[in-house]
Coordinates of C-alpha atoms and ligand atoms in Angstrom, one line a residue:
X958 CA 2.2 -8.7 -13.4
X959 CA 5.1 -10.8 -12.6
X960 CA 9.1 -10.0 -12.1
X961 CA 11.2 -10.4 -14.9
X962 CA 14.1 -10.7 -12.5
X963 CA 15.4 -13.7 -10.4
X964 CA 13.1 -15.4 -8.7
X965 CA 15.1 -15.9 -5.8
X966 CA 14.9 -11.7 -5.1
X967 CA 12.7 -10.5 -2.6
X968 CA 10.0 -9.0 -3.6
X969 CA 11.5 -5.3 -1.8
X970 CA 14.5 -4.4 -0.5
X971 CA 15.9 -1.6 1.4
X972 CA 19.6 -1.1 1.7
X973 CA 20.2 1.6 4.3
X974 CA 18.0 3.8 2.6
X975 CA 18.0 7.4 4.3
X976 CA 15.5 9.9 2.9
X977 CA 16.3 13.7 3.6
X978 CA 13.8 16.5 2.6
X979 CA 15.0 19.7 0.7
X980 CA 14.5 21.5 4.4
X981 CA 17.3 19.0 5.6
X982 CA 14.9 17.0 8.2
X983 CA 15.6 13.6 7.8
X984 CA 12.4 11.6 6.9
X985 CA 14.1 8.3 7.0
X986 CA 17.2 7.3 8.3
X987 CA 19.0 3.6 7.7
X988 CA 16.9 1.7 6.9
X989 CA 17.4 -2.2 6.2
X990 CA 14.1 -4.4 5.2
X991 CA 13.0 -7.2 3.5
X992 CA 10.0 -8.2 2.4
X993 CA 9.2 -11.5 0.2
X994 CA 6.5 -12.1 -2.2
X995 CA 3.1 -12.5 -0.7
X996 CA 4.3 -11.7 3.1
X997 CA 1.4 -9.2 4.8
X998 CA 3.6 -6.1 6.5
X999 CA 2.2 -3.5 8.8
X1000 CA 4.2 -0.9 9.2
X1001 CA 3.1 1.1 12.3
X1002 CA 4.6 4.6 14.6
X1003 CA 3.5 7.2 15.6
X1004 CA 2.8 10.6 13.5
X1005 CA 5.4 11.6 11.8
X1006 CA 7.3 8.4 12.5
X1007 CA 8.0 8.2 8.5
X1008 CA 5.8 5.6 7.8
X1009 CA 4.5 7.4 4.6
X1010 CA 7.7 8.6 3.3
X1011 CA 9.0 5.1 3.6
X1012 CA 5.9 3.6 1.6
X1013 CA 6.6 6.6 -0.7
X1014 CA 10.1 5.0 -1.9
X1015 CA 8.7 1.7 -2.7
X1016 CA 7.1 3.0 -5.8
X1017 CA 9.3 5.6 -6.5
X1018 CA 6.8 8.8 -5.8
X1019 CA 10.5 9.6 -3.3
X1020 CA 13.7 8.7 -4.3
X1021 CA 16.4 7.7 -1.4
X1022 CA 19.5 10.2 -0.8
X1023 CA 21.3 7.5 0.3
X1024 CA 21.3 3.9 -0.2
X1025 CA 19.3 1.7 -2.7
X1026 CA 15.6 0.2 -2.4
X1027 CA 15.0 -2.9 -4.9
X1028 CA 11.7 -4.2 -6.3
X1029 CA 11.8 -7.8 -7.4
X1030 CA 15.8 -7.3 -7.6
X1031 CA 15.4 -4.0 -9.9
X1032 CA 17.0 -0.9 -8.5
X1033 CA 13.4 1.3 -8.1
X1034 CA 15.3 4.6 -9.7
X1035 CA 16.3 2.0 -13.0
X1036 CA 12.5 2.3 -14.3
X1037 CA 10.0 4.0 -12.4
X1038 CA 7.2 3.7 -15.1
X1039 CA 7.3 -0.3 -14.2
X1040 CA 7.6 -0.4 -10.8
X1041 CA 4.4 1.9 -10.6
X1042 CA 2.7 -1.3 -12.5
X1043 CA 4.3 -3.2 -10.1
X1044 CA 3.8 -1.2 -6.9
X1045 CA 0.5 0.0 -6.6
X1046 CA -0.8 2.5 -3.8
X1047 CA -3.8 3.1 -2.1
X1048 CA -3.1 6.5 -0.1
X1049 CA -4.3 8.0 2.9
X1050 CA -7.2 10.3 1.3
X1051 CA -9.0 8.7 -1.5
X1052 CA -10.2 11.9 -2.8
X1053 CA -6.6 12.9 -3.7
X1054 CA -6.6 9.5 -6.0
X1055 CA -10.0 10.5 -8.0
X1056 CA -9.4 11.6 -11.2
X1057 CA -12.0 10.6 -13.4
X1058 CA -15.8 12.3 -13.9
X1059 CA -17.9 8.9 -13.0
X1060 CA -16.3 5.7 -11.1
X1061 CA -16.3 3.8 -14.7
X1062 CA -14.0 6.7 -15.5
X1063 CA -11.6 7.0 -12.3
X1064 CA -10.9 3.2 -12.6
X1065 CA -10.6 3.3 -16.5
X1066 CA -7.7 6.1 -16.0
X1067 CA -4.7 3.8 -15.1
X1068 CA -5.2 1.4 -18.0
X1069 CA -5.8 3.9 -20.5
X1070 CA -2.6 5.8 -19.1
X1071 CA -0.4 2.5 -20.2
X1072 CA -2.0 2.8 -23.5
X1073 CA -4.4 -0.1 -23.5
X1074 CA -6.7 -1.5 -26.3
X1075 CA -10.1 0.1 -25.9
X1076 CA -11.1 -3.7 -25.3
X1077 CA -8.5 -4.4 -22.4
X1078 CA -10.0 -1.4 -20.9
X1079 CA -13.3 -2.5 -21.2
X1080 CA -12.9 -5.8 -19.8
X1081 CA -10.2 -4.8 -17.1
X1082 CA -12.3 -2.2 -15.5
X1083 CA -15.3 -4.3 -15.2
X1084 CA -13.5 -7.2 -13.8
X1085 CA -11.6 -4.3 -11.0
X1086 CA -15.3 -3.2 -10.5
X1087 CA -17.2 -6.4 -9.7
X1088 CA -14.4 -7.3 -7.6
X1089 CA -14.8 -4.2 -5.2
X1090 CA -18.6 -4.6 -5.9
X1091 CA -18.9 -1.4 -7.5
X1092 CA -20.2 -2.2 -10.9
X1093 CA -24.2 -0.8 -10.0
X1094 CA -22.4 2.8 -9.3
X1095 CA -20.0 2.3 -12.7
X1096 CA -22.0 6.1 -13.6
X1097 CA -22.4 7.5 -10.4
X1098 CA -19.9 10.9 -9.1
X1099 CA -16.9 9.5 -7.1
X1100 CA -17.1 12.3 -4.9
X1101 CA -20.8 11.0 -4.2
X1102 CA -19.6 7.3 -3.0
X1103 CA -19.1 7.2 0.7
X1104 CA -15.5 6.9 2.4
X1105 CA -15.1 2.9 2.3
X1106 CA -16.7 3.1 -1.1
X1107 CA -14.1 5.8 -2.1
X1108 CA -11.4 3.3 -0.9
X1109 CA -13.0 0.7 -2.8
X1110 CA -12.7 2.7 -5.8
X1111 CA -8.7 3.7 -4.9
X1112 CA -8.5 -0.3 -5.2
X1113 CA -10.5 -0.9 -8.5
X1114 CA -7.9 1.7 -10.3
X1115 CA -5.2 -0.1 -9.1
X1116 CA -6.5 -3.7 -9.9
X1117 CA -7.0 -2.5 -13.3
X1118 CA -2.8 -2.5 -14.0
X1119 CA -2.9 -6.1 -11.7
X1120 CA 0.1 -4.8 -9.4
X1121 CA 2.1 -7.7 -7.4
X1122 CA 2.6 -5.1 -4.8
X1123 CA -0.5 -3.4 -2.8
X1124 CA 0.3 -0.7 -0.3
X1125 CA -2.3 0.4 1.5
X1126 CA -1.3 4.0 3.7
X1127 CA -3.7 4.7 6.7
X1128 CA -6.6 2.6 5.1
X1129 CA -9.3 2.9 7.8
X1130 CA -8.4 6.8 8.9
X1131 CA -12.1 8.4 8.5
X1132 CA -14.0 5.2 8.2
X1133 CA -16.5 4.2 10.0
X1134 CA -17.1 0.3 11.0
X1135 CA -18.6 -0.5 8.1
X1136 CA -16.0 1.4 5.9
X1137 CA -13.7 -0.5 7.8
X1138 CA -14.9 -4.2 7.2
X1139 CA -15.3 -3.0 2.9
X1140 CA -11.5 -2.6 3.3
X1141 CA -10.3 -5.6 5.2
X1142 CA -12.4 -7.5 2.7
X1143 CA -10.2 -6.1 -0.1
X1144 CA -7.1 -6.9 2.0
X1145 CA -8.3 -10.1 2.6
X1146 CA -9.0 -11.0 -0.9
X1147 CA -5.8 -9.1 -2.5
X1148 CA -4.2 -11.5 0.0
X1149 CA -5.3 -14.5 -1.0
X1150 CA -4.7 -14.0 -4.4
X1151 CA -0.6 -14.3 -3.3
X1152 CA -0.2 -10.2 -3.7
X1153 CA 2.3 -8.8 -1.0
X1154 CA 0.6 -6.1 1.0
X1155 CA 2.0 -3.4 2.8
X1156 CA -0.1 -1.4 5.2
X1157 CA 0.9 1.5 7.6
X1158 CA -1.7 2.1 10.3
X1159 CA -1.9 3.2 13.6
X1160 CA -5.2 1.3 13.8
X1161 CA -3.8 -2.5 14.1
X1162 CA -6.5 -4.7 15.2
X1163 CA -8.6 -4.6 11.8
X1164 CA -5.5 -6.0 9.6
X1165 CA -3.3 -7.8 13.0
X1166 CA -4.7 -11.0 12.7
X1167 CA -4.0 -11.4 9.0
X1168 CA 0.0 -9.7 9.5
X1169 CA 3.0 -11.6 8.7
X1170 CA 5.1 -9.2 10.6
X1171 CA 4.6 -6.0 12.0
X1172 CA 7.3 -3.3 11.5
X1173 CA 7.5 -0.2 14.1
X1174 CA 8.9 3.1 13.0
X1175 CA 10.2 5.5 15.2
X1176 CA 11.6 9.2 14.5
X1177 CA 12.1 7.6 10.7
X1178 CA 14.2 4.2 12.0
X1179 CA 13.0 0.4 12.3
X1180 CA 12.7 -0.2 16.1
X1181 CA 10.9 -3.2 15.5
X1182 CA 10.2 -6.1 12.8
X1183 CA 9.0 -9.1 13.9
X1184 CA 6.4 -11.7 13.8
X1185 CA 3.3 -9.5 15.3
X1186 CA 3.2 -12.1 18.7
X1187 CA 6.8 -10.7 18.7
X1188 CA 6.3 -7.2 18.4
X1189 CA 3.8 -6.3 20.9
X1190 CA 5.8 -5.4 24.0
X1191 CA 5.2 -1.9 24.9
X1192 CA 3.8 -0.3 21.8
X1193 CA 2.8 2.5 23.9
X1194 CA 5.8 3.8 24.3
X1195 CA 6.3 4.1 20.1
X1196 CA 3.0 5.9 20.0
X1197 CA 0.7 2.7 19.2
X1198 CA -2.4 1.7 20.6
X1199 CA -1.7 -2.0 21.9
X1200 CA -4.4 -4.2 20.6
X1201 CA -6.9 -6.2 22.4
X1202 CA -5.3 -10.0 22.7
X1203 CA -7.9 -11.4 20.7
X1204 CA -6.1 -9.6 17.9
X1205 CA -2.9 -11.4 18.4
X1206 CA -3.8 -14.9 17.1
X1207 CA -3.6 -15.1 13.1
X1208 CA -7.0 -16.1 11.4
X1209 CA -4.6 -16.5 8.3
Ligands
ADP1334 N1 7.9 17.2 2.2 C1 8.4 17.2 3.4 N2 9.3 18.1 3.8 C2 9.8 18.1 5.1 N3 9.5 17.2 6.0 C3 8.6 16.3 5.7 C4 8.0 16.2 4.4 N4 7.1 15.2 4.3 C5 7.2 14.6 5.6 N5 8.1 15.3 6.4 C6 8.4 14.9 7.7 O1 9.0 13.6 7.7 C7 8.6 12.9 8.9 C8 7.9 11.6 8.5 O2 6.6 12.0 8.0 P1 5.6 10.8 7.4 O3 6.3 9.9 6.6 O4 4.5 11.5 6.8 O5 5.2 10.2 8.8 P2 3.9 9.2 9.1 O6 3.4 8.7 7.8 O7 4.5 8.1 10.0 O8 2.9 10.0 9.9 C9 7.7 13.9 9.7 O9 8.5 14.6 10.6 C10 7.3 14.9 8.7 O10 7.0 16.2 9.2
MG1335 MG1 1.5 8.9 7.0

């Protein structure tokens, strides 16, 4: 799915945007970002840090209480039912994202929610599924699959309304090694196919090398955003794991 709006836009935009919840704690406070089309953000803190709330506002599951966050130019608030095609999410526990009785029927939902053809549901679902190589388990129990196949699943769905946007919050949380690798190779692949991609992790060697920046969050503010080589410097201190230095390079 492409903007309709000016091509020169980038792809999101915050403009201070400063999320308060209805307790009054402030989730996110002032925030200004960029991101352009097909850039690769992390966005890493520690818990709490607001990393999920800020993901939240990008496809309009939050709305800001102060200032304005833009999706290909197109204030988010304007027209949320297109900037969830737009903006798709991947969220922290993929059983909270399964909603249909077999995996044909979980990834058949968001199509058939937008009121496709029978046909474009048909061919949409089994193009999402061969691409996260679920097609042999099309009748099987989501709640059956293993974690990274759950995840896997969470990424068919949302191929299935081809989103420009990915976000991807805490992907490898639960996974084991292998569970990891099935999800990088999604990243990898959503990547190459010019998709921007968003991730908030506390885990950041799987997804480092492949970053365009990485964006640190602390008590809901930017502290850092900056090319990953550039963002390193005591991470500890924010509540991040500094990665091995093998992890720095890119591998593109
Ligand atoms: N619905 C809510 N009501 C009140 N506070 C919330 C709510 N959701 C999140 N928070 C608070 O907002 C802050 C940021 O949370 P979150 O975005 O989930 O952090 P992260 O994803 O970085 O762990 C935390 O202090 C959290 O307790
Ligand atoms: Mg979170």
């Amino acid at each position: 799915m492409k903007p309709e709006t000016n091509p020169t836009d980038a792809m999101i935009t915050c403009d201070r945007l400063t999320h308060r919840f209805h307790d009054g704690s402030v989730g996110i406070c002032e925030v200004d970002l960029s991101v352009s089309e097909g850039e690769l953000v992390i966005f890493a803190g520690a818990n709490g840090s607001g990393k999920s709330t800020l993901l939240r506002h990008f496809n309009g599951l939050l709305l800001p209480t102060a200032g304005e966050v833009r999706i290909a130019g197109k204030p988010v608030r304007e027209d949320l039912r297109w900037v969830r095609q737009f903006v798709a999410m991947v969220f922290q526990d993929p059983e909270s994202q399964i909603v249909g009785e077999t995996v044909w029927a979980d990834a058949a939902f968001g199509p058939e929610n937008l009121g496709f053809s029978g046909e474009k549901i048909r061919q949409r679902v089994q193009e999402a599924l061969d691409a996260v190589g679920l097609t042999a388990k099309a009748d099987q129990r989501p709640h059956t699959l293993s974690g990274g196949e759950k995840r896997r699943l969470a990424v068919a769905g949302i191929l299935t309304t081809n989103p420009s946007v990915v976000m991807f919050d805490e992907p490898f949380s639960g996974l084991d090694y292998p569970g990891v690798c099935q999800v990088m190779e999604q990243i990898r692949r959503l990547r190459a196919q010019g998709r921007t991609l968003l991730v908030s992790t506390h885990e950041l060697a799987p997804v480092l090398p492949l970053a365009d920046r990485l964006v640190v969050l602390d008590a809901g503010r930017i502290v850092r955003n900056a090319a990953p080589v550039d963002s390193l410097q005591d991470l500890e201190s924010l509540g991040v794991r500094t990665p091995c230095p093998a992890c720095f390079g890119r591998d593109g």
